[in-house]
CSV table of C-alpha atoms in Angstrom, one decimal:
chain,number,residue,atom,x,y,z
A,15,UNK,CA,15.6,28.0,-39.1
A,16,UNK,CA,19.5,27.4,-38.6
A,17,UNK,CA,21.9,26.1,-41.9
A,18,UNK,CA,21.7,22.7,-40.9
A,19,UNK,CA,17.9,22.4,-40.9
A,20,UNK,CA,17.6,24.3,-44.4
A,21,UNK,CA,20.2,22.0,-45.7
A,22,UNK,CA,17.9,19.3,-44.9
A,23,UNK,CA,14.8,20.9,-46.6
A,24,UNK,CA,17.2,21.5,-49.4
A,25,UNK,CA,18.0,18.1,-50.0
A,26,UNK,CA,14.5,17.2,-49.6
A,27,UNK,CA,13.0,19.7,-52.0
A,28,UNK,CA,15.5,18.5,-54.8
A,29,UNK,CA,13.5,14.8,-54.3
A,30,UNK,CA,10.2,16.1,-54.3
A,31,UNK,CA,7.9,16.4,-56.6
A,32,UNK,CA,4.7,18.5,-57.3
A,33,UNK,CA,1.2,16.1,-57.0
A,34,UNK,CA,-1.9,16.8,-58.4
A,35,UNK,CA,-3.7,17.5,-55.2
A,36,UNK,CA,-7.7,16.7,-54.4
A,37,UNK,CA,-8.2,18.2,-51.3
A,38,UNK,CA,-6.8,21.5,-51.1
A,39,UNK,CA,-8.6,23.8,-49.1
A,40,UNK,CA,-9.3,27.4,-51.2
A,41,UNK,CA,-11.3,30.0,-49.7
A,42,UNK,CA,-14.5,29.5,-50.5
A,43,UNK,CA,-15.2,32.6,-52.2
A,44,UNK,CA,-12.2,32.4,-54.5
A,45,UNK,CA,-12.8,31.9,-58.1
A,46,UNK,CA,-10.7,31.6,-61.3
A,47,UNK,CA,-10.1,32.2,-65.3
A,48,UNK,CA,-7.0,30.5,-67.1
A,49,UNK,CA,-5.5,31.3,-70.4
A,50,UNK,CA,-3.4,28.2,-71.4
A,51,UNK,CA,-1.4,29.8,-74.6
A,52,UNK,CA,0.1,26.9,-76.7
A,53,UNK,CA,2.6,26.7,-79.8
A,54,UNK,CA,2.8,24.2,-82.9
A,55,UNK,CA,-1.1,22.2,-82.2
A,56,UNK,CA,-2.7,22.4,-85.3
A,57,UNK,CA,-5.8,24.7,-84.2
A,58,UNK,CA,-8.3,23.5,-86.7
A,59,UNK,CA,-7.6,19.9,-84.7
A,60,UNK,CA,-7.6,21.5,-81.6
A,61,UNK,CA,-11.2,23.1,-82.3
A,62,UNK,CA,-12.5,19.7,-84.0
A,63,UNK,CA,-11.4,17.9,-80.3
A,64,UNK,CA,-13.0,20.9,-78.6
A,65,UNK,CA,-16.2,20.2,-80.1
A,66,UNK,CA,-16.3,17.0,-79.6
A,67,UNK,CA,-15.6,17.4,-75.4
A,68,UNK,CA,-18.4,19.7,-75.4
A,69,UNK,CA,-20.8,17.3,-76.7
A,70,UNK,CA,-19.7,14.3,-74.6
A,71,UNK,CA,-19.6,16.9,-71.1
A,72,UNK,CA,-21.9,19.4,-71.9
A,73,UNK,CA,-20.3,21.2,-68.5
A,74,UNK,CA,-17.0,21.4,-70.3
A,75,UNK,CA,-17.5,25.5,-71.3
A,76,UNK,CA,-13.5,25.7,-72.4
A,77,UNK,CA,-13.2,28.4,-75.3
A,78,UNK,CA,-10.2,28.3,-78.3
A,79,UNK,CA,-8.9,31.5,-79.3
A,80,UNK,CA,-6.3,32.7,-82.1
A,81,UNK,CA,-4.0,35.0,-79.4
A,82,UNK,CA,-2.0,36.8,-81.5
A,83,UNK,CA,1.0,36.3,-79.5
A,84,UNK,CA,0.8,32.4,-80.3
A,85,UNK,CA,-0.8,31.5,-83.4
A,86,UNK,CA,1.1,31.6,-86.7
A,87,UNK,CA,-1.2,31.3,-89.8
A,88,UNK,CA,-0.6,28.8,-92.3
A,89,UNK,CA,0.8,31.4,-95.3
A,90,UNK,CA,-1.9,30.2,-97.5
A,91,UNK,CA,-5.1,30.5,-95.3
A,92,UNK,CA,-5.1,32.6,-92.4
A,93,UNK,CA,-7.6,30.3,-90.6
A,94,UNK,CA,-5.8,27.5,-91.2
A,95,UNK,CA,-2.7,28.2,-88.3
A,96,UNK,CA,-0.9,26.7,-85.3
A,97,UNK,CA,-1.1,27.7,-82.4
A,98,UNK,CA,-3.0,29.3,-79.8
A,99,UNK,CA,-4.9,29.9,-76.3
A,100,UNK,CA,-7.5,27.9,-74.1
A,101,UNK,CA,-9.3,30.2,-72.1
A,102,UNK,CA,-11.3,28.5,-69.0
A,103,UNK,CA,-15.2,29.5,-67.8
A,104,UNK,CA,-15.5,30.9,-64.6
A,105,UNK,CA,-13.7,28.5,-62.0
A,106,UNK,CA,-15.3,27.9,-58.5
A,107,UNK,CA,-12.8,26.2,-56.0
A,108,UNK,CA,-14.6,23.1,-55.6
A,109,UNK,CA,-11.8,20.9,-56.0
A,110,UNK,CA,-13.4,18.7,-58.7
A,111,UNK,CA,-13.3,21.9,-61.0
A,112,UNK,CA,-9.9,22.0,-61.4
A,113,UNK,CA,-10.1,18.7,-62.9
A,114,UNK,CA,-10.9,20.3,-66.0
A,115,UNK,CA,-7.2,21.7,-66.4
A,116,UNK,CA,-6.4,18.2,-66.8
A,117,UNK,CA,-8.4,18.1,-69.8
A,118,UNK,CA,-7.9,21.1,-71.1
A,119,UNK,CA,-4.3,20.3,-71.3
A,120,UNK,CA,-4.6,16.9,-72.5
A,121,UNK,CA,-6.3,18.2,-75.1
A,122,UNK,CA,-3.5,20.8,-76.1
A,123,UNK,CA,-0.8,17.9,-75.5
A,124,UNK,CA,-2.4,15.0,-77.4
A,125,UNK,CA,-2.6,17.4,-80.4
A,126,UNK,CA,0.7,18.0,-80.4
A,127,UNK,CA,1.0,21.2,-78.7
A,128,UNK,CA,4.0,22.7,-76.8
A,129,UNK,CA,5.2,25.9,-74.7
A,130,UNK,CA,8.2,27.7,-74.4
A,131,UNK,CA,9.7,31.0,-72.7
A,132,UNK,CA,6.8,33.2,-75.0
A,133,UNK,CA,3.9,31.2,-73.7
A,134,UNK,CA,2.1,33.0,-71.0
A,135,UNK,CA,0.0,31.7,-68.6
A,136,UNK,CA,-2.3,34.5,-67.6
A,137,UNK,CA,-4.8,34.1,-64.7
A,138,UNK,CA,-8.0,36.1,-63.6
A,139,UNK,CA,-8.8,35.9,-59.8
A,140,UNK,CA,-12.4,37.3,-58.7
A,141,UNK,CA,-12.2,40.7,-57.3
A,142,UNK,CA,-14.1,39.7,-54.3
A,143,UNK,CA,-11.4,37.9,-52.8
A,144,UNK,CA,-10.0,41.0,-51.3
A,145,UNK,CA,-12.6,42.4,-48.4
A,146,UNK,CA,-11.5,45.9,-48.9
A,147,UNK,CA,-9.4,48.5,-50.8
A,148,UNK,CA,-7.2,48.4,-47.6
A,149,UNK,CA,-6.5,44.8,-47.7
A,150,UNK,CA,-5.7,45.2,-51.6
A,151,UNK,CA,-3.2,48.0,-50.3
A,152,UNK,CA,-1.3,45.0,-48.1
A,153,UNK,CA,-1.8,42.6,-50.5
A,154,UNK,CA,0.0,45.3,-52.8
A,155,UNK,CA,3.0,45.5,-50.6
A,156,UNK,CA,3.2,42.2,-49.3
A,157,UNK,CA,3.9,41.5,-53.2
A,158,UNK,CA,6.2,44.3,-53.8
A,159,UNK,CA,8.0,42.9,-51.0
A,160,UNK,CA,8.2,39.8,-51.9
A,161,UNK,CA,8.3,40.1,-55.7
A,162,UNK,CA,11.7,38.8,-55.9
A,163,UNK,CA,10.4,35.2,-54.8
A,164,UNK,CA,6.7,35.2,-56.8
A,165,UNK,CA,8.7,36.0,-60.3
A,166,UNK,CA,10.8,33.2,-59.7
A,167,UNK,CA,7.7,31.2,-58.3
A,168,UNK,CA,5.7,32.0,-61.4
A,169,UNK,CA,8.0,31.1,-63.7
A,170,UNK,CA,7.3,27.4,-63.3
A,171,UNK,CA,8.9,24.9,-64.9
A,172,UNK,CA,11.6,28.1,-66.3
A,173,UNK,CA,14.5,29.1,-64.5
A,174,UNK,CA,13.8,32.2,-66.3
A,175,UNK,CA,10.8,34.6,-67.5
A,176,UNK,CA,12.7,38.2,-68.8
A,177,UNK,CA,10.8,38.0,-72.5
A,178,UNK,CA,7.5,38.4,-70.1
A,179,UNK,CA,8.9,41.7,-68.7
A,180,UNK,CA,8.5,43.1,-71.7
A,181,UNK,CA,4.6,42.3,-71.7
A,182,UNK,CA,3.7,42.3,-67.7
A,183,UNK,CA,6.3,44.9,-66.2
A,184,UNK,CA,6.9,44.3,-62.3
A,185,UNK,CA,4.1,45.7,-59.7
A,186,UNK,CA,7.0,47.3,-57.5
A,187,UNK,CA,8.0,49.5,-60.7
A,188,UNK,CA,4.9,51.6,-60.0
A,189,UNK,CA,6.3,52.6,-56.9
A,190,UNK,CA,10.4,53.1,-57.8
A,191,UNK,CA,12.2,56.2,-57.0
A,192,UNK,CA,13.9,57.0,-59.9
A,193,UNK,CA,16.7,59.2,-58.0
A,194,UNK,CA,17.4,56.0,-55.9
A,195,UNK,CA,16.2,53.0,-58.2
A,196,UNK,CA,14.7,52.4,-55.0
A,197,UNK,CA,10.6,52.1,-53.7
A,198,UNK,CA,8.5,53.7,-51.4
A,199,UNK,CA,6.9,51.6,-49.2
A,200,UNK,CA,4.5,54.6,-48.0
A,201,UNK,CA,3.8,54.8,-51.6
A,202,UNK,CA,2.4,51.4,-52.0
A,203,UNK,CA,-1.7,51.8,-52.1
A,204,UNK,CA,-4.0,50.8,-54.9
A,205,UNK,CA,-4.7,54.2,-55.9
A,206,UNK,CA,-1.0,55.1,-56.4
A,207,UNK,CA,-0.8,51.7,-58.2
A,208,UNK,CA,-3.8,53.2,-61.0
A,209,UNK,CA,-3.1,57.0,-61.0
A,210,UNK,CA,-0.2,57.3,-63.0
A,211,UNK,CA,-1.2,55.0,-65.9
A,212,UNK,CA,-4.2,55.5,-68.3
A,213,UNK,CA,-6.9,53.4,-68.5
A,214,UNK,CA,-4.7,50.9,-71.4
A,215,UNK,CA,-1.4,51.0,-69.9
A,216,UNK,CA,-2.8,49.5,-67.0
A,217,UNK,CA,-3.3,46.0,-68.8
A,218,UNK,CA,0.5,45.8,-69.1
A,219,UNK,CA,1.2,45.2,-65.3
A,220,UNK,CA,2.1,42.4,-63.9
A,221,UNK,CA,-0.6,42.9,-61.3
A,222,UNK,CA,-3.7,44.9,-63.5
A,223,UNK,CA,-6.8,46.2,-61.8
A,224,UNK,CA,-8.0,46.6,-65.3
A,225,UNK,CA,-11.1,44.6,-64.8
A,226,UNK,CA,-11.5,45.3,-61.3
A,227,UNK,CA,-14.4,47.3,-59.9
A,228,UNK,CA,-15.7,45.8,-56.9
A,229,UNK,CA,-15.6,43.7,-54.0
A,230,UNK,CA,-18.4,41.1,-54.4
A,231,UNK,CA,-18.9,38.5,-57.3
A,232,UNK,CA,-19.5,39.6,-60.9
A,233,UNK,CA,-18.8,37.3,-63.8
A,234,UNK,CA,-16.0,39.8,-65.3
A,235,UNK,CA,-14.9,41.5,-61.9
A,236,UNK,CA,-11.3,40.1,-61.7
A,237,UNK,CA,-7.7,41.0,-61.1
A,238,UNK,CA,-5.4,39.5,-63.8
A,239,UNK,CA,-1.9,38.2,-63.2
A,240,UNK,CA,-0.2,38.2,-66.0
A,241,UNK,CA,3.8,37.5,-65.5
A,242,UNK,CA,3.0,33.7,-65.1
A,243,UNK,CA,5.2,31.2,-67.9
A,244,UNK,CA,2.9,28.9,-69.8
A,245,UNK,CA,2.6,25.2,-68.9
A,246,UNK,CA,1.0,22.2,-69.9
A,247,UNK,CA,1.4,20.8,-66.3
A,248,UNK,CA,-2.4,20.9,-64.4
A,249,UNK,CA,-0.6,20.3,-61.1
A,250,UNK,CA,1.4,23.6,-61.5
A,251,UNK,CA,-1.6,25.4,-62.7
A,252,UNK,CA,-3.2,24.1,-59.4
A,253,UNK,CA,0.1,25.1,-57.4
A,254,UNK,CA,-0.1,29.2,-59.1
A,255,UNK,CA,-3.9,29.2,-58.6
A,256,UNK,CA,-3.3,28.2,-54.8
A,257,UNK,CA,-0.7,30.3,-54.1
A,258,UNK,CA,-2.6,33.0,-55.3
A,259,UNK,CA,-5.5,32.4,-53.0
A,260,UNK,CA,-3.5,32.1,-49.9
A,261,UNK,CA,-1.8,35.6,-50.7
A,262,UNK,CA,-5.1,36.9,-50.5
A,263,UNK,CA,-6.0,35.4,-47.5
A,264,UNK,CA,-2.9,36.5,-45.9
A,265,UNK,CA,-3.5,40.0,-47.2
A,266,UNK,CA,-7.0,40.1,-45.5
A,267,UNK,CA,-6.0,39.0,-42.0
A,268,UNK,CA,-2.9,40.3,-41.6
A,269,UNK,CA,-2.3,42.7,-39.1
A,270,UNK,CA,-0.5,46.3,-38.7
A,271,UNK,CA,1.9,45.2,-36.8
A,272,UNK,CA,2.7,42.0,-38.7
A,273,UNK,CA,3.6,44.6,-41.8
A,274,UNK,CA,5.4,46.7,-40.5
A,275,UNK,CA,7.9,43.9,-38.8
A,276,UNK,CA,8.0,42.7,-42.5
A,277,UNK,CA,9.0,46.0,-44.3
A,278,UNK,CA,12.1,46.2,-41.6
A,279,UNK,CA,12.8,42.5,-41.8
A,280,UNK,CA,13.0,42.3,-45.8
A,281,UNK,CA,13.9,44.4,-49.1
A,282,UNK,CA,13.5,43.5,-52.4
A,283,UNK,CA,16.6,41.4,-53.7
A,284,UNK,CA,17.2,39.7,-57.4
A,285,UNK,CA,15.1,37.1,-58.5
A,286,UNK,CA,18.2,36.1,-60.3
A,287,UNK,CA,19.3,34.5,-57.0
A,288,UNK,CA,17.7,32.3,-54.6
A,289,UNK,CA,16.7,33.9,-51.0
A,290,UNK,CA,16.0,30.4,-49.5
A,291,UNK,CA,15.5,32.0,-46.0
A,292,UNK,CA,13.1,34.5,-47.5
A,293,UNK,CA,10.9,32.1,-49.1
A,294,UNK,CA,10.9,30.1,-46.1
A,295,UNK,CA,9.4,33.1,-44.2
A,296,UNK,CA,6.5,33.2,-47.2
A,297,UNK,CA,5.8,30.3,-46.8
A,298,UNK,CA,5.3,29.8,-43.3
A,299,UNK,CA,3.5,33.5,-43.4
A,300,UNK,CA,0.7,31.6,-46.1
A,301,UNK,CA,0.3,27.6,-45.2
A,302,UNK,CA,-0.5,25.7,-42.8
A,303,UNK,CA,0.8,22.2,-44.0
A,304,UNK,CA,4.3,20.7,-44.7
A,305,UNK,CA,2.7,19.7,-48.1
A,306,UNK,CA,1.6,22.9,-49.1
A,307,UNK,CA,4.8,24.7,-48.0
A,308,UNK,CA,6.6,22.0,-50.4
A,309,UNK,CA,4.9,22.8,-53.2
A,310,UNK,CA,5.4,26.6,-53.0
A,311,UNK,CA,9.1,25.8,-52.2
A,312,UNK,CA,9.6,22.9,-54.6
A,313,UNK,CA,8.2,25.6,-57.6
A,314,UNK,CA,10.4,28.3,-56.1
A,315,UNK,CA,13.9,26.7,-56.3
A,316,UNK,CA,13.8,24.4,-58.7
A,317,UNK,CA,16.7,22.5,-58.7
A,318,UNK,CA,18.5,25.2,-57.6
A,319,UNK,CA,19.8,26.9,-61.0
A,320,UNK,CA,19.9,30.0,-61.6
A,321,UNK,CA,21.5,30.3,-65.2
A,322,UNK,CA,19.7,32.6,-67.7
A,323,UNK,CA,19.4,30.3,-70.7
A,324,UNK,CA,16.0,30.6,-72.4
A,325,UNK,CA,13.9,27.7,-72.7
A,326,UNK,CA,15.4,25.3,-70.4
A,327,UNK,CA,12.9,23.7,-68.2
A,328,UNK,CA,12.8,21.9,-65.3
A,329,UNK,CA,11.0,18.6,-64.2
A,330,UNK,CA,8.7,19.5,-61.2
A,331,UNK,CA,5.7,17.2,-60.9
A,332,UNK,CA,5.2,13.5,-61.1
């Protein structure tokens, strides 16, 4: 793509905004578990408004939980805080399921609630949407890769996500020379990824295999990803969900070849900056549709800033 065409997709992605889509097409395998983490909501309200869902849509399995990283107890009674975390059931990729995110943050946003740069937005993919340990070993340095333009992808409505490095450090770091602050691409396999690290420090990845054992469906068999900012936004928990299965899918099919073109063509850069020709190449590598590639894009720049001041969102969806 030459300068003049990106400067048109430039000026288009500054317009656009991020829809709540009904049609997008997830593998059919995939499935899901959110954690929506929340400041300031009263909880005991939240819980009361919780109860009262599950008894009008008995198929509304949503779960409220005092995450220590988000609720503040009232200094009088413990049980009586603000704050805290929405965890989702299991969800399948029939489209209509996702329609529960909108009332799951309703529910946080009626009450009150908010989000800022400490609010996570964690996310547990099924294990069986990798077909082998091989194609988790691309999908592994695919992301390395690419890591530069995820972070800033997963960061959502933030220009900026550095307080999460602290809790979810970056999946390349596994794989750094230290004598270089450079990493090994021959290095990047899943095993590599899991030797070094005991069986706890492995939950504080970006990318944990924690709760990964398998390749076929089981209720608790997932991969987490965990460097992901909070948001009360369904259409951008929608957007990281899909991204996340068409990384996987590209991780499956991709061939030898295709990789080894990729590890010449691109290093890791600063996801301080914008690599607009970079994401481009992503984006065209994992979606079929203009739409689709919009959204990625659209979540990816921004509005182009790239200041580091904490807190400051961006408007992204209508």
């Amino acid at each position: 793509m030459n300068n003049s065409k990106i400067k048109d997709l430039n000026k288009e992605i500054l317009e656009f905004k991020i829809p709540y889509r009904k049609d997008l097409k997830f593998a059919s395998k995939d499935t899901f578990g959110c954690e929506i983490e929340f400041y300031d909501a009263d909880y005991s309200s939240i819980s009361q408004t919780l109860k009262s869902l599950k008894k009008k849509n008995q198929m509304f399995c949503w779960d409220l939980d005092r995450d220590e990283t988000v609720y503040i107890p009232s200094k009088t009674d413990f049980l009586k805080g603000k704050g805290g975390e929405l965890i989702s059931p299991i969800l399948f990729t029939e489209n209509h399921t996702f329609d529960e995110m909108i009332t799951a943050c309703n529910l946080i946003k009626s009450n009150k609630g908010t989000i800022n740069y400490k609010t996570a937005g964690h996310i547990h993919a099924g294990g069986q949407m990798f077909e082998s340990k091989e194609k988790i070993d691309n999908f592994l340095l695919l992301w390395s890769i690419f890591e530069d333009v995820i972070e800033r992808f997963f960061c959502g409505e933030f220009l900026e996500n550095s307080y999460l490095e602290e809790k979810a450090h970056s999946c390349r770091d596994n794989f750094k020379e230290a004598s270089y602050d450079k990493y090994n691409l021959s290095k990047i396999r899943l095993d590599k990824h899991m030797q070094n690290e005991n069986k706890i420090h492995q939950k504080a990845w970006a990318v944990s295999f924690y709760y990964f054992y398998c390749y076929d469906f089981e209720p608790k068999n997932t991969i987490e990803f965990r460097k992901i900012s909070g948001t009360l936004e369904p259409a951008i928990w929608q957007n990281n969900c899909y991204f996340l299965s068409k990384f996987a899918s590209l991780s499956n099919k991709i061939s030898k070849k295709e990789l080894n073109y990729i590890k010449t063509k691109f290093d890791y850069s600063n996801k301080d900056s914008i690599d607009i020709k970079k994401a481009i190449f992503l984006s065209d590598l994992m979606f079929e549709t203009d739409l689709d590639k919009l959204c990625f894009l659209k979540q990816y720049i921004k509005d182009f800033h790239i200041e580091k001041t904490r807190n400051k969102t961006i408007k992204l969806v209508r």
